[in-house]
Amino acid sequence: MISDTGVRAAPHRARVRSRRFAVAGALSIALALSGNQVFAQERQVPAAQADVMLSYAPLVKETAPAVVNVYAERMVQRRMSPLFSDPFFGRFFGEQMPGRSERQTSLGSGVIVTGDGMVITNNHVIAGADDVRVALADGREFPCTVLLKDDRYDLAVLKIEADEEFPTVPIGNSDDVEVGDISLAIGNPFAVGQTVTSGIISGRARNAVNDGEFGFFLQTDAAINPGNSGGALLNMKGELIGINTAIFSSGGGSNGVGFAIPANMVKVFLKAAEDGETRFQRPYVGATFGPVTSDIAEALGLKAARGAIISATRPGSPAEKAGLETGSVIIAVNDIPVEHPDALLYRLTVAGIGNTADLTVERDGQVSHVALPLDLAPEDPPRDTRVIAGSSPFSGLTVENVSPRVAEELRLSGIDDGVVVSDIEQGSTAQRIGFARGDVIVAVNDAPIDTTATLEDVAGEKPGYWRLSINRGGRMINQIFR
């Protein structure tokens, strides 16, 4: 993953002006000579030396002011060797002794996307931070509030705590991006200062880029290095088409293989923050999808090994109600082809909750269209949140009934019912024993635990011993306590 970017921002109350830029060949930017019009030209190969000598400078001047430095401070505990617990060594090492708390600051970038100061950045830039600030080019710093963050999508929305108008970068349509289009990346690589790099879009719909659940990235060969995280990837109209987030590199530097989260994903995430959501939620389908390998394509008589094959559907789910069947292959969403299951989930997410997606489905050589309503996962049964008190091993746990909504929030794969740990009180008995968020309590003393009420009743008993069965990430753990 990339670290973070610094940027020079614009003067007080600066705005991104309304003029736009268009590509005229591989390196041309056509600017209006009168009024606010821009004369967009068709894409073409440079025909003259003058086409090659044009500059990106006007584009950079318009957009760079809205890219800011993001400072995230956090307290960390340094591990301490038993040797340093001796007061004798403490007198020599003082505050440098390992095991002491210390404040660390990480530097990243963000892009201002609304005039009132909403900033898009990467989640990994502000993860675990106790204090988040942004810095503009004129040296002013502002505290920020984290409105929404999600490590699955590596996105976060910040709100600058100031009552003034800020410069912005308009968010473009990342579906309009084509392989070969020119792109600019703005960041602060290796903390050398604001840096602009240029390249082209090298690929779309890239997955298997990181270990997260999100698998749909724009690929660019514009140099992206540690320090660029959260920075802007721009097109030649001065629009944000992606948030730089990751690189493939063996030595930590740019190898010309950088990745950005598409702007259309940013739009959906930003809207959730503007609507006051505290957790980003994607539409619930109630089906499991797998990749279409060449063997599967041959067996099913498909023309190409692409799309997402349905491997299972949950009873009563939107997928089942819409008529999706196991073995069917989804090849497009709203007439946009999908290359793999990650692309399918991306398309459903950016389509937006509350809408209906038109799925193009291929089965037995026939192509049909299926309307799939995009809604939140249901809370059935109700989560019935309870905090377990008393002197049992569960003391300090916050538990909830498992429903499709809870399973989505806590990322419970293959678990349809039971009772799950959603929080653990610091210093509690449950924390000392080793419970973890997401643990599903299956049984206590061989008695099945089906609801939070059942667990609360069992926790109030006083048996001679406690035999626990816990499902942790698909692995069963059996433990006995006295």
CSV table of C-alpha atoms in Angstrom, one decimal:
chain,number,residue,atom,x,y,z
A,1,MET,CA,0.0,0.0,0.0
A,2,ILE,CA,1.1,3.5,-0.7
A,3,SER,CA,1.7,6.0,2.1
A,4,ASP,CA,0.5,9.5,1.8
A,5,THR,CA,0.7,12.6,-0.2
A,6,GLY,CA,1.3,16.2,0.5
A,7,VAL,CA,-0.2,18.9,-1.7
A,8,ARG,CA,-0.1,22.6,-2.2
A,9,ALA,CA,-3.6,24.0,-1.7
A,10,ALA,CA,-5.0,27.3,-3.0
A,11,PRO,CA,-5.4,30.8,-1.5
A,12,HIS,CA,-8.3,31.6,0.8
A,13,ARG,CA,-11.7,31.1,-0.9
A,14,ALA,CA,-10.1,29.9,-4.1
A,15,ARG,CA,-12.4,28.0,-6.4
A,16,VAL,CA,-11.8,25.6,-9.2
A,17,ARG,CA,-12.9,27.7,-12.2
A,18,SER,CA,-15.5,26.3,-14.5
A,19,ARG,CA,-13.4,25.9,-17.6
A,20,ARG,CA,-12.6,22.4,-18.6
A,21,PHE,CA,-9.8,20.8,-20.6
A,22,ALA,CA,-9.9,18.4,-23.4
A,23,VAL,CA,-7.4,16.1,-25.0
A,24,ALA,CA,-6.2,17.0,-28.4
A,25,GLY,CA,-3.9,14.1,-29.2
A,26,ALA,CA,-1.6,12.5,-26.8
A,27,LEU,CA,-0.4,15.6,-25.1
A,28,SER,CA,-2.7,18.6,-26.1
A,29,ILE,CA,-5.0,20.6,-23.9
A,30,ALA,CA,-7.4,22.9,-25.8
A,31,LEU,CA,-8.2,26.0,-23.8
A,32,ALA,CA,-10.9,28.6,-24.7
A,33,LEU,CA,-9.6,31.9,-26.1
A,34,SER,CA,-12.8,33.7,-25.3
A,35,GLY,CA,-15.6,33.4,-22.7
A,36,ASN,CA,-15.8,30.2,-20.7
A,37,GLN,CA,-16.1,27.8,-23.6
A,38,VAL,CA,-13.8,24.9,-24.2
A,39,PHE,CA,-13.5,23.5,-27.7
A,40,ALA,CA,-13.1,19.7,-27.2
A,41,GLN,CA,-11.4,18.0,-30.1
A,42,GLU,CA,-11.5,14.4,-31.1
A,43,ARG,CA,-8.8,12.2,-29.8
A,44,GLN,CA,-6.0,12.0,-32.4
A,45,VAL,CA,-2.3,11.4,-32.8
A,46,PRO,CA,-0.2,14.6,-32.6
A,47,ALA,CA,0.1,16.0,-36.1
A,48,ALA,CA,2.6,18.8,-35.5
A,49,GLN,CA,5.4,19.8,-33.2
A,50,ALA,CA,3.1,22.4,-31.6
A,51,ASP,CA,0.8,19.6,-30.5
A,52,VAL,CA,3.6,18.1,-28.5
A,53,MET,CA,4.9,21.3,-26.9
A,54,LEU,CA,1.6,22.2,-25.1
A,55,SER,CA,1.7,22.1,-21.3
A,56,TYR,CA,-0.2,20.6,-18.4
A,57,ALA,CA,0.5,23.7,-16.3
A,58,PRO,CA,-3.0,25.3,-16.6
A,59,LEU,CA,-4.6,22.0,-15.6
A,60,VAL,CA,-2.4,21.6,-12.6
A,61,LYS,CA,-3.0,25.2,-11.5
A,62,GLU,CA,-6.7,24.6,-11.5
A,63,THR,CA,-6.7,21.3,-9.6
A,64,ALA,CA,-3.7,21.1,-7.3
A,65,PRO,CA,-5.1,23.7,-4.8
A,66,ALA,CA,-7.9,21.2,-3.8
A,67,VAL,CA,-5.4,18.4,-2.9
A,68,VAL,CA,-4.3,18.7,0.7
A,69,ASN,CA,-1.9,17.1,3.2
A,70,VAL,CA,-3.6,14.8,5.7
A,71,TYR,CA,-1.9,14.4,9.1
A,72,ALA,CA,-3.0,11.5,11.3
A,73,GLU,CA,-1.7,11.2,14.8
A,74,ARG,CA,-2.0,8.2,17.0
A,75,MET,CA,-0.6,6.9,20.3
A,76,VAL,CA,1.3,3.7,20.1
A,77,GLN,CA,2.7,1.4,22.7
A,78,ARG,CA,6.3,0.3,22.2
A,79,ARG,CA,7.0,-3.3,23.2
A,80,MET,CA,9.3,-3.6,26.3
A,81,SER,CA,11.8,-6.2,27.1
A,82,PRO,CA,11.9,-7.5,30.7
A,83,LEU,CA,15.4,-6.0,30.9
A,84,PHE,CA,14.0,-2.5,30.7
A,85,SER,CA,11.6,-3.0,33.6
A,86,ASP,CA,14.5,-2.6,35.9
A,87,PRO,CA,14.6,1.0,37.4
A,88,PHE,CA,18.3,1.1,36.9
A,89,PHE,CA,17.9,1.0,33.1
A,90,GLY,CA,15.0,3.4,33.4
A,91,ARG,CA,17.3,6.2,34.7
A,92,PHE,CA,19.6,5.8,31.7
A,93,PHE,CA,17.0,5.3,28.9
A,94,GLY,CA,14.3,7.5,30.3
A,95,GLU,CA,11.6,8.4,27.7
A,96,GLN,CA,13.4,6.2,25.1
A,97,MET,CA,12.6,3.1,26.9
A,98,PRO,CA,10.6,0.6,24.8
A,99,GLY,CA,7.2,-0.1,26.2
A,100,ARG,CA,6.4,3.6,26.7
A,101,SER,CA,3.6,5.3,24.8
A,102,GLU,CA,4.6,7.6,22.0
A,103,ARG,CA,2.8,9.7,19.5
A,104,GLN,CA,3.3,8.9,15.8
A,105,THR,CA,2.3,11.0,12.8
A,106,SER,CA,1.6,9.7,9.4
A,107,LEU,CA,1.3,11.9,6.3
A,108,GLY,CA,-1.1,11.3,3.5
A,109,SER,CA,-3.2,13.2,1.0
A,110,GLY,CA,-6.8,14.0,0.5
A,111,VAL,CA,-8.9,15.7,-2.2
A,112,ILE,CA,-11.4,18.4,-1.4
A,113,VAL,CA,-14.6,17.5,-3.3
A,114,THR,CA,-17.2,19.9,-1.8
A,115,GLY,CA,-17.0,23.6,-1.1
A,116,ASP,CA,-17.8,23.2,2.5
A,117,GLY,CA,-14.7,21.1,3.1
A,118,MET,CA,-15.5,17.4,2.6
A,119,VAL,CA,-12.2,15.5,1.9
A,120,ILE,CA,-11.8,12.1,0.3
A,121,THR,CA,-8.7,10.1,1.4
A,122,ASN,CA,-7.7,6.5,2.0
A,123,ASN,CA,-8.8,4.7,5.1
A,124,HIS,CA,-5.2,3.4,5.7
A,125,VAL,CA,-4.0,7.1,5.9
A,126,ILE,CA,-6.2,7.8,9.0
A,127,ALA,CA,-6.6,4.3,10.4
A,128,GLY,CA,-6.3,4.3,14.2
A,129,ALA,CA,-5.7,8.0,14.4
A,130,ASP,CA,-6.6,10.0,17.5
A,131,ASP,CA,-6.3,13.3,15.7
A,132,VAL,CA,-6.7,14.2,12.0
A,133,ARG,CA,-5.7,17.5,10.4
A,134,VAL,CA,-5.4,18.8,6.9
A,135,ALA,CA,-2.9,21.4,5.7
A,136,LEU,CA,-3.5,23.8,2.8
A,137,ALA,CA,-0.7,25.3,0.6
A,138,ASP,CA,-0.8,28.7,2.4
A,139,GLY,CA,0.3,26.9,5.5
A,140,ARG,CA,-3.0,27.0,7.3
A,141,GLU,CA,-4.0,23.8,9.2
A,142,PHE,CA,-7.5,22.7,10.1
A,143,PRO,CA,-8.8,20.0,12.4
A,144,CYS,CA,-11.0,17.4,10.8
A,145,THR,CA,-13.8,15.1,11.8
A,146,VAL,CA,-13.9,11.6,10.3
A,147,LEU,CA,-17.4,11.2,8.9
A,148,LEU,CA,-17.2,7.7,7.4
A,149,LYS,CA,-14.4,5.2,6.8
A,150,ASP,CA,-14.2,1.6,5.6
A,151,ASP,CA,-11.1,-0.6,5.5
A,152,ARG,CA,-12.7,-2.9,2.9
A,153,TYR,CA,-12.8,-0.2,0.3
A,154,ASP,CA,-9.9,1.8,1.7
A,155,LEU,CA,-11.9,5.0,1.7
A,156,ALA,CA,-12.6,7.7,4.3
A,157,VAL,CA,-14.5,11.0,4.2
A,158,LEU,CA,-13.2,13.8,6.4
A,159,LYS,CA,-15.0,17.2,7.2
A,160,ILE,CA,-12.8,20.2,7.6
A,161,GLU,CA,-13.8,22.1,10.8
A,162,ALA,CA,-14.0,25.6,9.3
A,163,ASP,CA,-16.8,27.8,8.0
A,164,GLU,CA,-15.4,28.9,4.7
A,165,GLU,CA,-15.5,28.0,1.0
A,166,PHE,CA,-12.7,25.7,-0.2
A,167,PRO,CA,-11.3,24.9,-3.6
A,168,THR,CA,-12.6,21.7,-5.1
A,169,VAL,CA,-12.0,19.1,-7.8
A,170,PRO,CA,-15.1,17.9,-9.6
A,171,ILE,CA,-15.7,14.2,-9.6
A,172,GLY,CA,-15.8,12.7,-13.1
A,173,ASN,CA,-17.3,9.5,-14.5
A,174,SER,CA,-14.7,6.7,-14.2
A,175,ASP,CA,-16.8,4.6,-16.6
A,176,ASP,CA,-15.8,7.1,-19.4
A,177,VAL,CA,-12.1,6.3,-18.8
A,178,GLU,CA,-10.5,4.3,-21.6
A,179,VAL,CA,-7.2,2.4,-21.7
A,180,GLY,CA,-4.7,4.8,-23.3
A,181,ASP,CA,-6.2,8.0,-21.9
A,182,ILE,CA,-3.7,10.4,-20.3
A,183,SER,CA,-3.8,10.7,-16.5
A,184,LEU,CA,-2.1,12.9,-14.0
A,185,ALA,CA,-1.3,11.9,-10.4
A,186,ILE,CA,-0.8,14.6,-7.7
A,187,GLY,CA,1.0,13.7,-4.5
A,188,ASN,CA,3.9,14.1,-2.2
A,189,PRO,CA,6.1,11.1,-2.8
A,190,PHE,CA,8.7,10.5,-0.2
A,191,ALA,CA,7.8,13.8,1.4
A,192,VAL,CA,9.8,15.8,-1.2
A,193,GLY,CA,6.9,18.2,-1.8
A,194,GLN,CA,4.0,18.4,-4.2
A,195,THR,CA,4.7,16.4,-7.3
A,196,VAL,CA,2.7,15.9,-10.5
A,197,THR,CA,3.3,12.9,-12.6
A,198,SER,CA,1.8,11.9,-15.9
A,199,GLY,CA,1.0,8.7,-17.7
A,200,ILE,CA,-1.8,6.8,-19.2
A,201,ILE,CA,-4.6,4.5,-18.0
A,202,SER,CA,-3.0,1.1,-18.4
A,203,GLY,CA,-6.0,-1.1,-17.4
A,204,ARG,CA,-9.5,-1.2,-15.9
A,205,ALA,CA,-11.3,-3.5,-13.6
A,206,ARG,CA,-8.1,-4.8,-12.0
A,207,ASN,CA,-8.6,-7.1,-9.0
A,208,ALA,CA,-6.3,-9.2,-6.8
A,209,VAL,CA,-4.5,-5.9,-6.0
A,210,ASN,CA,-4.6,-6.1,-2.2
A,211,ASP,CA,-5.9,-8.3,0.6
A,212,GLY,CA,-9.2,-6.4,1.0
A,213,GLU,CA,-12.6,-7.2,-0.3
A,214,PHE,CA,-12.7,-4.5,-2.9
A,215,GLY,CA,-11.4,-5.7,-6.2
A,216,PHE,CA,-12.0,-3.1,-9.0
A,217,PHE,CA,-9.1,-0.6,-9.6
A,218,LEU,CA,-8.0,1.7,-12.4
A,219,GLN,CA,-4.3,1.0,-13.3
A,220,THR,CA,-2.0,3.7,-14.4
A,221,ASP,CA,1.7,4.0,-15.2
A,222,ALA,CA,1.8,7.6,-13.9
A,223,ALA,CA,4.5,7.4,-11.2
A,224,ILE,CA,2.9,6.7,-7.8
A,225,ASN,CA,5.1,6.2,-4.8
A,226,PRO,CA,4.9,6.1,-1.0
A,227,GLY,CA,3.4,9.5,-0.2
A,228,ASN,CA,0.8,9.5,-2.9
A,229,SER,CA,-2.0,7.7,-0.9
A,230,GLY,CA,-5.3,9.5,-1.0
A,231,GLY,CA,-4.1,11.8,-3.8
A,232,ALA,CA,-5.9,12.6,-7.0
A,233,LEU,CA,-5.8,10.8,-10.3
A,234,LEU,CA,-7.1,13.2,-12.9
A,235,ASN,CA,-8.2,13.2,-16.5
A,236,MET,CA,-7.5,16.0,-19.0
A,237,LYS,CA,-10.8,17.8,-18.1
A,238,GLY,CA,-9.5,18.4,-14.6
A,239,GLU,CA,-11.8,15.8,-13.1
A,240,LEU,CA,-11.1,13.3,-10.4
A,241,ILE,CA,-11.3,9.9,-11.9
A,242,GLY,CA,-9.6,8.0,-9.0
A,243,ILE,CA,-8.1,8.0,-5.6
A,244,ASN,CA,-4.5,6.7,-5.7
A,245,THR,CA,-4.2,3.8,-3.2
A,246,ALA,CA,-1.7,1.1,-4.1
A,247,ILE,CA,1.3,0.0,-6.1
A,248,PHE,CA,3.0,-3.1,-7.1
A,249,SER,CA,6.7,-2.7,-6.1
A,250,SER,CA,9.4,-4.9,-4.8
A,251,GLY,CA,11.6,-2.1,-3.6
A,252,GLY,CA,9.0,0.5,-2.4
A,253,GLY,CA,9.4,2.7,-5.5
A,254,SER,CA,7.3,3.1,-8.6
A,255,ASN,CA,7.5,0.5,-11.2
A,256,GLY,CA,4.8,2.1,-13.3
A,257,VAL,CA,2.1,-0.2,-11.9
A,258,GLY,CA,-0.1,2.0,-9.7
A,259,PHE,CA,-3.8,1.6,-8.8
A,260,ALA,CA,-6.6,4.0,-8.0
A,261,ILE,CA,-10.1,3.5,-6.6
A,262,PRO,CA,-12.5,4.6,-9.4
A,263,ALA,CA,-14.4,7.9,-9.0
A,264,ASN,CA,-17.8,6.3,-9.3
A,265,MET,CA,-17.0,4.3,-6.1
A,266,VAL,CA,-16.0,7.5,-4.5
A,267,LYS,CA,-19.3,9.1,-5.4
A,268,VAL,CA,-21.3,6.4,-3.7
A,269,PHE,CA,-19.1,6.5,-0.6
A,270,LEU,CA,-19.4,10.3,-0.4
A,271,LYS,CA,-23.2,10.2,-0.7
A,272,ALA,CA,-23.3,7.8,2.2
A,273,ALA,CA,-21.3,10.3,4.3
A,274,GLU,CA,-23.5,13.2,3.2
A,275,ASP,CA,-26.6,11.2,4.2
A,276,GLY,CA,-25.2,10.8,7.7
A,277,GLU,CA,-24.4,7.1,7.5
A,278,THR,CA,-21.9,5.9,10.0
A,279,ARG,CA,-21.3,2.6,8.2
A,280,PHE,CA,-20.9,2.0,4.5
A,281,GLN,CA,-23.2,-0.7,3.3
A,282,ARG,CA,-23.4,-2.4,0.0
A,283,PRO,CA,-26.5,-4.0,-1.6
A,284,TYR,CA,-27.6,-7.4,-0.4
A,285,VAL,CA,-27.8,-10.1,-3.1
A,286,GLY,CA,-28.0,-13.3,-1.0
A,287,ALA,CA,-25.9,-15.3,-3.5
A,288,THR,CA,-22.3,-16.5,-3.7
A,289,PHE,CA,-20.4,-15.9,-6.9
A,290,GLY,CA,-17.3,-17.5,-8.4
A,291,PRO,CA,-15.0,-16.8,-11.3
A,292,VAL,CA,-15.6,-18.3,-14.7
A,293,THR,CA,-12.4,-20.3,-15.5
A,294,SER,CA,-11.5,-21.6,-18.9
A,295,ASP,CA,-12.7,-25.1,-17.9
A,296,ILE,CA,-16.0,-23.8,-16.7
A,297,ALA,CA,-16.5,-21.7,-19.8
A,298,GLU,CA,-15.8,-24.8,-22.0
A,299,ALA,CA,-18.1,-27.0,-20.0
A,300,LEU,CA,-20.9,-24.4,-20.2
A,301,GLY,CA,-20.4,-23.6,-23.8
A,302,LEU,CA,-19.5,-19.9,-23.1
A,303,LYS,CA,-17.6,-17.9,-25.7
A,304,ALA,CA,-15.2,-16.4,-23.2
A,305,ALA,CA,-14.0,-17.1,-19.7
A,306,ARG,CA,-15.4,-14.0,-18.1
A,307,GLY,CA,-18.3,-13.1,-15.8
A,308,ALA,CA,-19.5,-14.4,-12.4
A,309,ILE,CA,-21.1,-17.8,-12.0
A,310,ILE,CA,-23.7,-18.3,-9.2
A,311,SER,CA,-22.5,-21.0,-6.9
A,312,ALA,CA,-25.3,-20.7,-4.3
A,313,THR,CA,-28.3,-18.6,-3.4
A,314,ARG,CA,-29.8,-18.1,0.1
A,315,PRO,CA,-33.5,-19.0,0.5
A,316,GLY,CA,-35.7,-16.0,0.5
A,317,SER,CA,-32.9,-13.7,-0.7
A,318,PRO,CA,-33.3,-11.1,-3.5
A,319,ALA,CA,-31.3,-13.4,-5.8
A,320,GLU,CA,-33.7,-16.3,-5.3
A,321,LYS,CA,-36.8,-14.0,-5.6
A,322,ALA,CA,-35.4,-12.5,-8.8
A,323,GLY,CA,-35.1,-16.0,-10.3
A,324,LEU,CA,-31.3,-16.3,-10.3
A,325,GLU,CA,-30.2,-20.0,-10.3
A,326,THR,CA,-27.1,-21.9,-9.4
A,327,GLY,CA,-24.9,-22.3,-12.5
A,328,SER,CA,-26.1,-19.2,-14.2
A,329,VAL,CA,-23.4,-16.7,-15.3
A,330,ILE,CA,-23.9,-13.0,-15.0
A,331,ILE,CA,-22.1,-11.3,-17.8
A,332,ALA,CA,-23.2,-7.7,-17.5
A,333,VAL,CA,-24.9,-5.2,-15.1
A,334,ASN,CA,-26.9,-2.4,-16.7
A,335,ASP,CA,-25.4,-3.4,-20.1
A,336,ILE,CA,-21.8,-2.9,-18.7
A,337,PRO,CA,-19.8,-6.1,-19.1
A,338,VAL,CA,-18.4,-7.7,-15.9
A,339,GLU,CA,-15.1,-9.5,-16.1
A,340,HIS,CA,-15.1,-11.3,-12.7
A,341,PRO,CA,-17.1,-11.5,-9.4
A,342,ASP,CA,-15.3,-8.5,-8.0
A,343,ALA,CA,-16.4,-6.4,-11.0
A,344,LEU,CA,-20.0,-7.7,-10.4
A,345,LEU,CA,-20.0,-6.6,-6.8
A,346,TYR,CA,-18.5,-3.2,-7.8
A,347,ARG,CA,-21.2,-2.6,-10.4
A,348,LEU,CA,-24.0,-3.5,-7.9
A,349,THR,CA,-22.4,-1.2,-5.3
A,350,VAL,CA,-22.1,1.8,-7.5
A,351,ALA,CA,-25.6,1.3,-8.9
A,352,GLY,CA,-26.8,2.3,-5.5
A,353,ILE,CA,-29.1,1.0,-2.8
A,354,GLY,CA,-32.7,1.7,-3.6
A,355,ASN,CA,-32.3,1.2,-7.3
A,356,THR,CA,-32.8,-1.9,-9.5
A,357,ALA,CA,-30.0,-3.5,-11.5
A,358,ASP,CA,-30.5,-5.0,-14.9
A,359,LEU,CA,-28.5,-8.3,-14.9
A,360,THR,CA,-27.6,-9.9,-18.2
A,361,VAL,CA,-27.6,-13.7,-17.5
A,362,GLU,CA,-26.4,-16.5,-19.6
A,363,ARG,CA,-27.6,-20.1,-19.0
A,364,ASP,CA,-27.7,-23.1,-21.3
A,365,GLY,CA,-26.7,-21.0,-24.2
A,366,GLN,CA,-29.5,-18.5,-23.7
A,367,VAL,CA,-29.1,-14.9,-22.7
A,368,SER,CA,-31.8,-13.2,-20.6
A,369,HIS,CA,-32.3,-10.1,-18.4
A,370,VAL,CA,-33.1,-10.2,-14.7
A,371,ALA,CA,-34.2,-7.2,-12.6
A,372,LEU,CA,-32.5,-7.3,-9.2
A,373,PRO,CA,-33.7,-4.9,-6.5
A,374,LEU,CA,-30.8,-3.4,-4.6
A,375,ASP,CA,-31.7,-3.1,-0.9
A,376,LEU,CA,-29.9,-3.4,2.4
A,377,ALA,CA,-29.5,-6.8,4.0
A,378,PRO,CA,-32.5,-7.6,6.3
A,379,GLU,CA,-32.3,-7.9,10.0
A,380,ASP,CA,-34.1,-11.1,10.4
A,381,PRO,CA,-34.0,-12.1,13.2
A,382,PRO,CA,-33.7,-8.7,15.0
A,383,ARG,CA,-30.1,-8.2,16.3
A,384,ASP,CA,-31.3,-7.8,20.0
A,385,THR,CA,-28.0,-6.3,21.2
A,386,ARG,CA,-27.2,-7.3,24.8
A,387,VAL,CA,-24.2,-6.6,27.1
A,388,ILE,CA,-23.3,-9.6,29.2
A,389,ALA,CA,-22.6,-8.7,32.9
A,390,GLY,CA,-21.8,-10.8,36.0
A,391,SER,CA,-18.9,-13.2,36.7
A,392,SER,CA,-19.1,-15.6,33.7
A,393,PRO,CA,-16.5,-15.9,31.0
A,394,PHE,CA,-18.8,-13.8,28.8
A,395,SER,CA,-18.7,-10.8,31.2
A,396,GLY,CA,-17.9,-7.7,29.1
A,397,LEU,CA,-19.2,-9.0,25.8
A,398,THR,CA,-21.7,-7.2,23.5
A,399,VAL,CA,-23.5,-9.8,21.5
A,400,GLU,CA,-26.1,-9.7,18.7
A,401,ASN,CA,-28.2,-12.3,16.9
A,402,VAL,CA,-26.8,-13.2,13.5
A,403,SER,CA,-28.9,-11.9,10.6
A,404,PRO,CA,-27.9,-11.2,6.9
A,405,ARG,CA,-27.3,-7.5,8.0
A,406,VAL,CA,-25.1,-8.4,11.0
A,407,ALA,CA,-23.2,-11.0,8.9
A,408,GLU,CA,-22.5,-8.3,6.3
A,409,GLU,CA,-21.3,-5.8,8.9
A,410,LEU,CA,-19.1,-8.2,10.7
A,411,ARG,CA,-18.0,-10.1,7.5
A,412,LEU,CA,-19.2,-13.5,8.7
A,413,SER,CA,-18.7,-15.9,5.8
A,414,GLY,CA,-21.0,-18.9,5.6
A,415,ILE,CA,-22.7,-18.2,8.9
A,416,ASP,CA,-26.5,-17.8,8.8
A,417,ASP,CA,-27.6,-17.9,12.5
A,418,GLY,CA,-26.3,-17.9,16.0
A,419,VAL,CA,-25.0,-15.3,18.4
A,420,VAL,CA,-21.9,-13.1,17.5
A,421,VAL,CA,-19.6,-10.9,19.5
A,422,SER,CA,-19.8,-7.4,18.2
A,423,ASP,CA,-17.8,-5.6,20.9
A,424,ILE,CA,-15.6,-6.4,24.0
A,425,GLU,CA,-15.2,-4.1,27.0
A,426,GLN,CA,-11.6,-3.2,27.7
A,427,GLY,CA,-10.2,-5.0,30.7
A,428,SER,CA,-13.2,-7.3,31.1
A,429,THR,CA,-13.1,-11.0,31.8
A,430,ALA,CA,-14.1,-11.7,28.2
A,431,GLN,CA,-11.1,-9.7,26.9
A,432,ARG,CA,-8.7,-11.5,29.3
A,433,ILE,CA,-10.0,-14.8,28.2
A,434,GLY,CA,-9.4,-13.9,24.6
A,435,PHE,CA,-12.7,-13.4,22.9
A,436,ALA,CA,-12.5,-11.6,19.5
A,437,ARG,CA,-14.9,-9.4,17.6
A,438,GLY,CA,-16.7,-11.7,15.1
A,439,ASP,CA,-16.6,-14.8,17.3
A,440,VAL,CA,-19.8,-16.8,17.0
A,441,ILE,CA,-20.8,-18.5,20.2
A,442,VAL,CA,-22.1,-21.9,19.1
A,443,ALA,CA,-22.7,-23.8,22.4
A,444,VAL,CA,-22.1,-23.5,26.1
A,445,ASN,CA,-21.8,-26.7,28.2
A,446,ASP,CA,-23.1,-28.6,25.1
A,447,ALA,CA,-26.3,-26.5,25.0
A,448,PRO,CA,-26.8,-24.7,21.6
A,449,ILE,CA,-26.8,-20.9,21.8
A,450,ASP,CA,-29.4,-19.6,19.3
A,451,THR,CA,-30.2,-16.2,20.6
A,452,THR,CA,-28.7,-13.5,22.7
A,453,ALA,CA,-31.4,-14.1,25.3
A,454,THR,CA,-30.3,-17.7,25.6
A,455,LEU,CA,-26.7,-16.7,26.1
A,456,GLU,CA,-27.7,-14.1,28.8
A,457,ASP,CA,-29.6,-16.8,30.7
A,458,VAL,CA,-26.8,-19.3,30.4
A,459,ALA,CA,-24.3,-16.7,31.6
A,460,GLY,CA,-26.3,-16.2,34.7
A,461,GLU,CA,-25.8,-19.8,35.8
A,462,LYS,CA,-23.1,-21.0,38.1
A,463,PRO,CA,-21.9,-24.4,36.8
A,464,GLY,CA,-18.8,-26.2,38.0
A,465,TYR,CA,-17.0,-25.5,34.7
A,466,TRP,CA,-17.6,-23.8,31.4
A,467,ARG,CA,-17.3,-25.7,28.1
A,468,LEU,CA,-17.4,-23.2,25.2
A,469,SER,CA,-17.7,-23.9,21.4
A,470,ILE,CA,-16.8,-20.9,19.3
A,471,ASN,CA,-16.7,-20.5,15.5
A,472,ARG,CA,-13.9,-18.1,14.6
A,473,GLY,CA,-13.6,-17.4,10.9
A,474,GLY,CA,-14.8,-20.9,10.0
A,475,ARG,CA,-12.6,-22.7,12.6
A,476,MET,CA,-14.2,-24.3,15.6
A,477,ILE,CA,-12.5,-23.6,19.0
A,478,ASN,CA,-13.4,-25.7,22.0
A,479,GLN,CA,-12.3,-24.4,25.4
A,480,ILE,CA,-13.0,-25.3,29.1
A,481,PHE,CA,-12.8,-22.9,32.0
A,482,ARG,CA,-13.3,-23.5,35.7
